């Protein structure tokens, strides 16, 4: 523990290192426990990761942190799945990714090209083929000279401390979030809806365990209506 300060909703805790992902990049922060304290939120403030917890610690304390793994893993499945979808859409139809948000309802991904039903189905099929291929997902920080030689997707103009996520044979994209190690861990990718948005296309999708739960709920609903 480097610092622990009382605030309105608990205590702001700063550590020398952490595995808790802060809010950012369209993805919510990790939850979990630090010793016997609940982690209520995690944010990055001026380059420092601050954990909002419900109990006080003393500077110099050694702590044990444990993230809420199921939630983290589901978000990793979804975020990696979104990279795959956007990478495939870019390769097939030249789509640029102009927006991303991960919520409890699923993931929205905004693409720069207006797509029809057939094109969306093609993207979904090719994205799942990438999952089935179980290819490597790598995260790395290229130096400035290396960065200039790489063709990667990014919604922002980035020049330093750029973290790239590479999905072998599929995509190279700037991203700060956690991802799975192999595409097979994504499980399945399902595009639930698509609609026109500012001259392009907005996709709503779910991946992995979230996609399975969605399918189960819809099967139960169809069975109930049929009965």
PDB file of C-alpha atoms in Angstrom:
ATOM      1  CA  UNK A   1       0.000   0.000   0.000  1.00  0.00           C
ATOM      2  CA  UNK A   2       1.369   3.396  -1.032  1.00  0.00           C
ATOM      3  CA  UNK A   3      -1.573   5.565  -0.026  1.00  0.00           C
ATOM      4  CA  UNK A   4      -5.096   5.267   1.430  1.00  0.00           C
ATOM      5  CA  UNK A   5      -7.330   8.355   1.598  1.00  0.00           C
ATOM      6  CA  UNK A   6     -10.874   8.655   3.017  1.00  0.00           C
ATOM      7  CA  UNK A   7     -13.412   9.839   0.437  1.00  0.00           C
ATOM      8  CA  UNK A   8     -17.202  10.163   0.352  1.00  0.00           C
ATOM      9  CA  UNK A   9     -17.920   6.601  -0.831  1.00  0.00           C
ATOM     10  CA  UNK A  10     -15.074   4.750   0.908  1.00  0.00           C
ATOM     11  CA  UNK A  11     -11.293   4.874   0.640  1.00  0.00           C
ATOM     12  CA  UNK A  12      -9.061   5.596  -2.349  1.00  0.00           C
ATOM     13  CA  UNK A  13      -6.303   3.010  -2.270  1.00  0.00           C
ATOM     14  CA  UNK A  14      -3.072   3.256  -4.286  1.00  0.00           C
ATOM     15  CA  UNK A  15      -0.800   0.193  -4.603  1.00  0.00           C
ATOM     16  CA  UNK A  16       2.713  -0.287  -5.957  1.00  0.00           C
ATOM     17  CA  UNK A  17       1.263  -2.751  -8.504  1.00  0.00           C
ATOM     18  CA  UNK A  18      -2.132  -4.195  -9.336  1.00  0.00           C
ATOM     19  CA  UNK A  19      -3.992  -6.718 -11.485  1.00  0.00           C
ATOM     20  CA  UNK A  20      -7.251  -4.710 -11.337  1.00  0.00           C
ATOM     21  CA  UNK A  21      -8.191  -3.188 -14.699  1.00  0.00           C
ATOM     22  CA  UNK A  22      -9.445   0.421 -14.368  1.00  0.00           C
ATOM     23  CA  UNK A  23     -12.380   1.938 -16.233  1.00  0.00           C
ATOM     24  CA  UNK A  24     -11.301   2.822 -19.754  1.00  0.00           C
ATOM     25  CA  UNK A  25     -11.294   1.924 -23.423  1.00  0.00           C
ATOM     26  CA  UNK A  26     -15.056   1.300 -23.377  1.00  0.00           C
ATOM     27  CA  UNK A  27     -14.739  -1.363 -20.679  1.00  0.00           C
ATOM     28  CA  UNK A  28     -15.773  -1.288 -17.023  1.00  0.00           C
ATOM     29  CA  UNK A  29     -13.342  -1.774 -14.140  1.00  0.00           C
ATOM     30  CA  UNK A  30     -12.643  -5.091 -12.453  1.00  0.00           C
ATOM     31  CA  UNK A  31     -14.351  -5.881  -9.162  1.00  0.00           C
ATOM     32  CA  UNK A  32     -13.159  -8.249  -6.452  1.00  0.00           C
ATOM     33  CA  UNK A  33     -11.446  -8.178  -3.060  1.00  0.00           C
ATOM     34  CA  UNK A  34      -8.303  -6.644  -1.577  1.00  0.00           C
ATOM     35  CA  UNK A  35      -7.741  -8.606   1.632  1.00  0.00           C
ATOM     36  CA  UNK A  36     -11.204  -8.404   3.292  1.00  0.00           C
ATOM     37  CA  UNK A  37     -12.219  -5.161   1.557  1.00  0.00           C
ATOM     38  CA  UNK A  38     -14.582  -5.000  -1.409  1.00  0.00           C
ATOM     39  CA  UNK A  39     -13.282  -3.244  -4.515  1.00  0.00           C
ATOM     40  CA  UNK A  40     -16.121  -0.902  -5.498  1.00  0.00           C
ATOM     41  CA  UNK A  41     -14.473   0.820  -8.475  1.00  0.00           C
ATOM     42  CA  UNK A  42     -11.069   1.311 -10.123  1.00  0.00           C
ATOM     43  CA  UNK A  43      -9.990   4.409 -12.055  1.00  0.00           C
ATOM     44  CA  UNK A  44      -6.808   5.818 -13.535  1.00  0.00           C
ATOM     45  CA  UNK A  45      -6.068   9.361 -12.369  1.00  0.00           C
ATOM     46  CA  UNK A  46      -3.053  11.172 -13.841  1.00  0.00           C
ATOM     47  CA  UNK A  47      -1.358   7.873 -14.642  1.00  0.00           C
ATOM     48  CA  UNK A  48      -2.042   6.379 -11.182  1.00  0.00           C
ATOM     49  CA  UNK A  49      -4.504   3.499 -10.677  1.00  0.00           C
ATOM     50  CA  UNK A  50      -6.829   4.244  -7.750  1.00  0.00           C
ATOM     51  CA  UNK A  51      -8.949   1.492  -6.138  1.00  0.00           C
ATOM     52  CA  UNK A  52     -12.136   2.555  -4.334  1.00  0.00           C
ATOM     53  CA  UNK A  53     -12.531   0.131  -1.391  1.00  0.00           C
ATOM     54  CA  UNK A  54     -14.862  -0.043   1.615  1.00  0.00           C
ATOM     55  CA  UNK A  55     -12.197  -0.531   4.315  1.00  0.00           C
ATOM     56  CA  UNK A  56      -9.110   1.419   5.340  1.00  0.00           C
ATOM     57  CA  UNK A  57      -5.485   0.311   4.873  1.00  0.00           C
ATOM     58  CA  UNK A  58      -2.225   1.738   6.168  1.00  0.00           C
ATOM     59  CA  UNK A  59       0.683   2.773   3.939  1.00  0.00           C
ATOM     60  CA  UNK A  60       3.277  -0.007   3.968  1.00  0.00           C
ATOM     61  CA  UNK A  61       0.708  -2.801   4.401  1.00  0.00           C
ATOM     62  CA  UNK A  62       1.209  -5.856   2.178  1.00  0.00           C
ATOM     63  CA  UNK A  63      -2.097  -6.917   0.648  1.00  0.00           C
ATOM     64  CA  UNK A  64      -3.528  -9.781  -1.419  1.00  0.00           C
ATOM     65  CA  UNK A  65      -5.828  -8.838  -4.300  1.00  0.00           C
ATOM     66  CA  UNK A  66      -8.295 -11.184  -5.967  1.00  0.00           C
ATOM     67  CA  UNK A  67     -10.288 -10.072  -9.007  1.00  0.00           C
ATOM     68  CA  UNK A  68     -13.818 -11.287  -9.734  1.00  0.00           C
ATOM     69  CA  UNK A  69     -12.583 -13.788 -12.330  1.00  0.00           C
ATOM     70  CA  UNK A  70     -15.891 -14.834 -13.946  1.00  0.00           C
ATOM     71  CA  UNK A  71     -16.790 -11.219 -14.724  1.00  0.00           C
ATOM     72  CA  UNK A  72     -13.247 -10.501 -15.958  1.00  0.00           C
ATOM     73  CA  UNK A  73     -13.262 -13.614 -18.170  1.00  0.00           C
ATOM     74  CA  UNK A  74     -16.660 -12.782 -19.701  1.00  0.00           C
ATOM     75  CA  UNK A  75     -15.425  -9.289 -20.542  1.00  0.00           C
ATOM     76  CA  UNK A  76     -12.249 -10.753 -22.040  1.00  0.00           C
ATOM     77  CA  UNK A  77     -14.364 -13.075 -24.207  1.00  0.00           C
ATOM     78  CA  UNK A  78     -16.543 -10.190 -25.356  1.00  0.00           C
ATOM     79  CA  UNK A  79     -13.736  -7.705 -25.953  1.00  0.00           C
ATOM     80  CA  UNK A  80     -11.617 -10.190 -27.917  1.00  0.00           C
ATOM     81  CA  UNK A  81     -14.718 -11.198 -29.878  1.00  0.00           C
ATOM     82  CA  UNK A  82     -15.333  -7.549 -30.771  1.00  0.00           C
ATOM     83  CA  UNK A  83     -11.757  -7.245 -32.066  1.00  0.00           C
ATOM     84  CA  UNK A  84     -12.307 -10.327 -34.230  1.00  0.00           C
ATOM     85  CA  UNK A  85     -15.586  -9.000 -35.654  1.00  0.00           C
ATOM     86  CA  UNK A  86     -14.148  -5.570 -36.409  1.00  0.00           C
ATOM     87  CA  UNK A  87     -10.991  -7.110 -37.883  1.00  0.00           C
ATOM     88  CA  UNK A  88     -13.053  -9.318 -40.198  1.00  0.00           C
ATOM     89  CA  UNK A  89     -15.317  -6.385 -41.154  1.00  0.00           C
ATOM     90  CA  UNK A  90     -12.236  -4.317 -41.968  1.00  0.00           C
ATOM     91  CA  UNK A  91     -10.725  -7.083 -44.107  1.00  0.00           C
ATOM     92  CA  UNK A  92     -13.928  -7.942 -45.996  1.00  0.00           C
ATOM     93  CA  UNK A  93     -15.576  -4.551 -46.450  1.00  0.00           C
ATOM     94  CA  UNK A  94     -13.030  -1.894 -45.452  1.00  0.00           C
ATOM     95  CA  UNK A  95     -14.950  -0.957 -42.290  1.00  0.00           C
ATOM     96  CA  UNK A  96     -13.303   1.347 -39.769  1.00  0.00           C
ATOM     97  CA  UNK A  97     -14.306   0.930 -36.117  1.00  0.00           C
ATOM     98  CA  UNK A  98     -15.637   4.351 -35.012  1.00  0.00           C
ATOM     99  CA  UNK A  99     -17.116   3.434 -31.626  1.00  0.00           C
ATOM    100  CA  UNK A 100     -17.195   0.739 -28.951  1.00  0.00           C
ATOM    101  CA  UNK A 101     -19.077   0.221 -25.689  1.00  0.00           C
ATOM    102  CA  UNK A 102     -19.425  -2.785 -23.416  1.00  0.00           C
ATOM    103  CA  UNK A 103     -22.502  -2.898 -21.170  1.00  0.00           C
ATOM    104  CA  UNK A 104     -24.707  -5.449 -19.429  1.00  0.00           C
ATOM    105  CA  UNK A 105     -26.834  -5.662 -22.622  1.00  0.00           C
ATOM    106  CA  UNK A 106     -23.865  -6.703 -24.768  1.00  0.00           C
ATOM    107  CA  UNK A 107     -21.332  -4.906 -26.935  1.00  0.00           C
ATOM    108  CA  UNK A 108     -22.061  -2.164 -29.433  1.00  0.00           C
ATOM    109  CA  UNK A 109     -19.528  -1.666 -32.209  1.00  0.00           C
ATOM    110  CA  UNK A 110     -19.930   1.169 -34.706  1.00  0.00           C
ATOM    111  CA  UNK A 111     -18.569   0.626 -38.228  1.00  0.00           C
ATOM    112  CA  UNK A 112     -18.014   3.241 -40.915  1.00  0.00           C
ATOM    113  CA  UNK A 113     -19.687   1.267 -43.730  1.00  0.00           C
ATOM    114  CA  UNK A 114     -23.420   0.646 -44.169  1.00  0.00           C
ATOM    115  CA  UNK A 115     -23.795  -3.152 -44.280  1.00  0.00           C
ATOM    116  CA  UNK A 116     -26.737  -5.302 -45.415  1.00  0.00           C
ATOM    117  CA  UNK A 117     -28.073  -8.491 -43.817  1.00  0.00           C
ATOM    118  CA  UNK A 118     -25.981 -10.805 -45.981  1.00  0.00           C
ATOM    119  CA  UNK A 119     -22.758  -8.927 -45.251  1.00  0.00           C
ATOM    120  CA  UNK A 120     -23.413  -9.007 -41.481  1.00  0.00           C
ATOM    121  CA  UNK A 121     -24.056 -12.766 -41.624  1.00  0.00           C
ATOM    122  CA  UNK A 122     -20.811 -13.195 -43.585  1.00  0.00           C
ATOM    123  CA  UNK A 123     -18.877 -11.235 -40.930  1.00  0.00           C
ATOM    124  CA  UNK A 124     -20.414 -13.362 -38.162  1.00  0.00           C
ATOM    125  CA  UNK A 125     -19.523 -16.629 -39.923  1.00  0.00           C
ATOM    126  CA  UNK A 126     -15.942 -15.592 -40.679  1.00  0.00           C
ATOM    127  CA  UNK A 127     -15.488 -14.281 -37.123  1.00  0.00           C
ATOM    128  CA  UNK A 128     -16.544 -17.640 -35.668  1.00  0.00           C
ATOM    129  CA  UNK A 129     -14.124 -19.412 -38.009  1.00  0.00           C
ATOM    130  CA  UNK A 130     -11.351 -17.341 -36.411  1.00  0.00           C
ATOM    131  CA  UNK A 131     -12.574 -18.564 -33.004  1.00  0.00           C
ATOM    132  CA  UNK A 132     -12.567 -22.192 -34.160  1.00  0.00           C
ATOM    133  CA  UNK A 133      -9.010 -21.825 -35.490  1.00  0.00           C
ATOM    134  CA  UNK A 134      -7.865 -21.139 -31.877  1.00  0.00           C
ATOM    135  CA  UNK A 135      -5.140 -18.728 -32.947  1.00  0.00           C
ATOM    136  CA  UNK A 136      -2.808 -16.801 -30.628  1.00  0.00           C
ATOM    137  CA  UNK A 137      -3.760 -13.429 -29.135  1.00  0.00           C
ATOM    138  CA  UNK A 138      -0.720 -11.298 -28.227  1.00  0.00           C
ATOM    139  CA  UNK A 139      -0.417  -7.911 -26.506  1.00  0.00           C
ATOM    140  CA  UNK A 140       2.759  -5.855 -26.895  1.00  0.00           C
ATOM    141  CA  UNK A 141       4.219  -2.337 -26.830  1.00  0.00           C
ATOM    142  CA  UNK A 142       6.165  -1.506 -30.015  1.00  0.00           C
ATOM    143  CA  UNK A 143       8.747   1.266 -29.872  1.00  0.00           C
ATOM    144  CA  UNK A 144       8.253   4.454 -31.898  1.00  0.00           C
ATOM    145  CA  UNK A 145      10.190   3.248 -34.939  1.00  0.00           C
ATOM    146  CA  UNK A 146       8.423  -0.150 -34.980  1.00  0.00           C
ATOM    147  CA  UNK A 147       5.047   1.555 -34.656  1.00  0.00           C
ATOM    148  CA  UNK A 148       5.608   3.509 -37.867  1.00  0.00           C
ATOM    149  CA  UNK A 149       6.041   0.273 -39.829  1.00  0.00           C
ATOM    150  CA  UNK A 150       2.854  -1.383 -38.553  1.00  0.00           C
ATOM    151  CA  UNK A 151      -0.609  -1.219 -40.119  1.00  0.00           C
ATOM    152  CA  UNK A 152      -2.969  -1.299 -37.158  1.00  0.00           C
ATOM    153  CA  UNK A 153      -6.522  -0.187 -36.384  1.00  0.00           C
ATOM    154  CA  UNK A 154      -7.055   2.707 -33.964  1.00  0.00           C
ATOM    155  CA  UNK A 155      -9.845   5.221 -33.291  1.00  0.00           C
ATOM    156  CA  UNK A 156      -7.251   7.769 -32.063  1.00  0.00           C
ATOM    157  CA  UNK A 157      -3.976   9.193 -33.355  1.00  0.00           C
ATOM    158  CA  UNK A 158      -1.452   7.527 -31.034  1.00  0.00           C
ATOM    159  CA  UNK A 159       2.279   8.212 -30.852  1.00  0.00           C
ATOM    160  CA  UNK A 160       3.636   6.841 -27.544  1.00  0.00           C
ATOM    161  CA  UNK A 161       2.973   4.074 -25.004  1.00  0.00           C
ATOM    162  CA  UNK A 162       0.821   2.341 -27.622  1.00  0.00           C
ATOM    163  CA  UNK A 163      -0.360  -1.147 -26.669  1.00  0.00           C
ATOM    164  CA  UNK A 164      -1.275  -3.332 -29.630  1.00  0.00           C
ATOM    165  CA  UNK A 165      -3.425  -6.456 -29.534  1.00  0.00           C
ATOM    166  CA  UNK A 166      -2.642  -8.888 -32.345  1.00  0.00           C
ATOM    167  CA  UNK A 167      -4.976 -11.723 -33.292  1.00  0.00           C
ATOM    168  CA  UNK A 168      -2.888 -13.950 -35.495  1.00  0.00           C
ATOM    169  CA  UNK A 169      -3.985 -13.753 -39.129  1.00  0.00           C
ATOM    170  CA  UNK A 170      -7.002 -11.590 -38.287  1.00  0.00           C
ATOM    171  CA  UNK A 171      -6.401  -8.232 -36.638  1.00  0.00           C
ATOM    172  CA  UNK A 172      -3.943  -5.734 -35.173  1.00  0.00           C
ATOM    173  CA  UNK A 173      -5.539  -3.040 -33.044  1.00  0.00           C
ATOM    174  CA  UNK A 174      -4.528  -0.490 -30.390  1.00  0.00           C
ATOM    175  CA  UNK A 175      -6.245  -1.390 -27.105  1.00  0.00           C
ATOM    176  CA  UNK A 176      -5.604  -1.109 -23.358  1.00  0.00           C
ATOM    177  CA  UNK A 177      -7.978  -3.859 -22.155  1.00  0.00           C
ATOM    178  CA  UNK A 178      -7.430  -7.484 -21.038  1.00  0.00           C
ATOM    179  CA  UNK A 179      -7.912 -10.221 -23.643  1.00  0.00           C
ATOM    180  CA  UNK A 180      -7.920 -14.024 -23.804  1.00  0.00           C
ATOM    181  CA  UNK A 181      -4.734 -15.872 -24.830  1.00  0.00           C
ATOM    182  CA  UNK A 182      -6.264 -17.849 -27.717  1.00  0.00           C
ATOM    183  CA  UNK A 183      -9.319 -17.130 -29.868  1.00  0.00           C
ATOM    184  CA  UNK A 184     -10.848 -20.490 -28.928  1.00  0.00           C
ATOM    185  CA  UNK A 185     -11.494 -19.095 -25.432  1.00  0.00           C
ATOM    186  CA  UNK A 186     -14.004 -16.647 -26.939  1.00  0.00           C
ATOM    187  CA  UNK A 187     -16.334 -19.631 -27.379  1.00  0.00           C
ATOM    188  CA  UNK A 188     -18.863 -18.238 -29.850  1.00  0.00           C
ATOM    189  CA  UNK A 189     -19.681 -14.859 -31.395  1.00  0.00           C
ATOM    190  CA  UNK A 190     -23.300 -13.907 -32.063  1.00  0.00           C
ATOM    191  CA  UNK A 191     -24.358 -10.645 -33.706  1.00  0.00           C
ATOM    192  CA  UNK A 192     -27.797 -10.011 -32.203  1.00  0.00           C
ATOM    193  CA  UNK A 193     -28.817  -6.877 -34.106  1.00  0.00           C
ATOM    194  CA  UNK A 194     -27.534  -4.440 -36.677  1.00  0.00           C
ATOM    195  CA  UNK A 195     -28.849  -1.025 -37.650  1.00  0.00           C
ATOM    196  CA  UNK A 196     -27.815   2.029 -39.663  1.00  0.00           C
ATOM    197  CA  UNK A 197     -25.910   4.617 -37.637  1.00  0.00           C
ATOM    198  CA  UNK A 198     -24.514   7.928 -38.972  1.00  0.00           C
ATOM    199  CA  UNK A 199     -24.036   6.533 -42.444  1.00  0.00           C
ATOM    200  CA  UNK A 200     -22.485   3.311 -41.151  1.00  0.00           C
ATOM    201  CA  UNK A 201     -23.585   0.279 -39.151  1.00  0.00           C
ATOM    202  CA  UNK A 202     -24.044  -0.314 -35.425  1.00  0.00           C
ATOM    203  CA  UNK A 203     -23.665  -3.942 -34.346  1.00  0.00           C
ATOM    204  CA  UNK A 204     -24.956  -5.414 -31.099  1.00  0.00           C
ATOM    205  CA  UNK A 205     -23.168  -8.642 -30.204  1.00  0.00           C
ATOM    206  CA  UNK A 206     -22.472 -11.052 -27.383  1.00  0.00           C
ATOM    207  CA  UNK A 207     -19.678 -13.588 -27.056  1.00  0.00           C
ATOM    208  CA  UNK A 208     -18.824 -16.669 -25.003  1.00  0.00           C
ATOM    209  CA  UNK A 209     -20.843 -17.327 -21.857  1.00  0.00           C
ATOM    210  CA  UNK A 210     -22.949 -14.204 -22.412  1.00  0.00           C
ATOM    211  CA  UNK A 211     -23.913 -15.459 -25.886  1.00  0.00           C
ATOM    212  CA  UNK A 212     -24.801 -18.878 -24.439  1.00  0.00           C
ATOM    213  CA  UNK A 213     -27.045 -17.307 -21.778  1.00  0.00           C
ATOM    214  CA  UNK A 214     -28.763 -15.186 -24.424  1.00  0.00           C
ATOM    215  CA  UNK A 215     -29.412 -18.258 -26.587  1.00  0.00           C
ATOM    216  CA  UNK A 216     -30.791 -20.237 -23.627  1.00  0.00           C
ATOM    217  CA  UNK A 217     -33.162 -17.397 -22.691  1.00  0.00           C
ATOM    218  CA  UNK A 218     -34.441 -17.128 -26.263  1.00  0.00           C
ATOM    219  CA  UNK A 219     -34.936 -20.917 -26.535  1.00  0.00           C
ATOM    220  CA  UNK A 220     -36.946 -20.865 -23.280  1.00  0.00           C
ATOM    221  CA  UNK A 221     -39.019 -17.954 -24.622  1.00  0.00           C
ATOM    222  CA  UNK A 222     -39.774 -19.719 -27.913  1.00  0.00           C
ATOM    223  CA  UNK A 223     -40.725 -22.907 -26.050  1.00  0.00           C
ATOM    224  CA  UNK A 224     -43.070 -20.956 -23.771  1.00  0.00           C
ATOM    225  CA  UNK A 225     -44.743 -19.176 -26.710  1.00  0.00           C
ATOM    226  CA  UNK A 226     -45.112 -22.484 -28.579  1.00  0.00           C
ATOM    227  CA  UNK A 227     -46.712 -24.157 -25.551  1.00  0.00           C
TER     228      UNK A 227
END
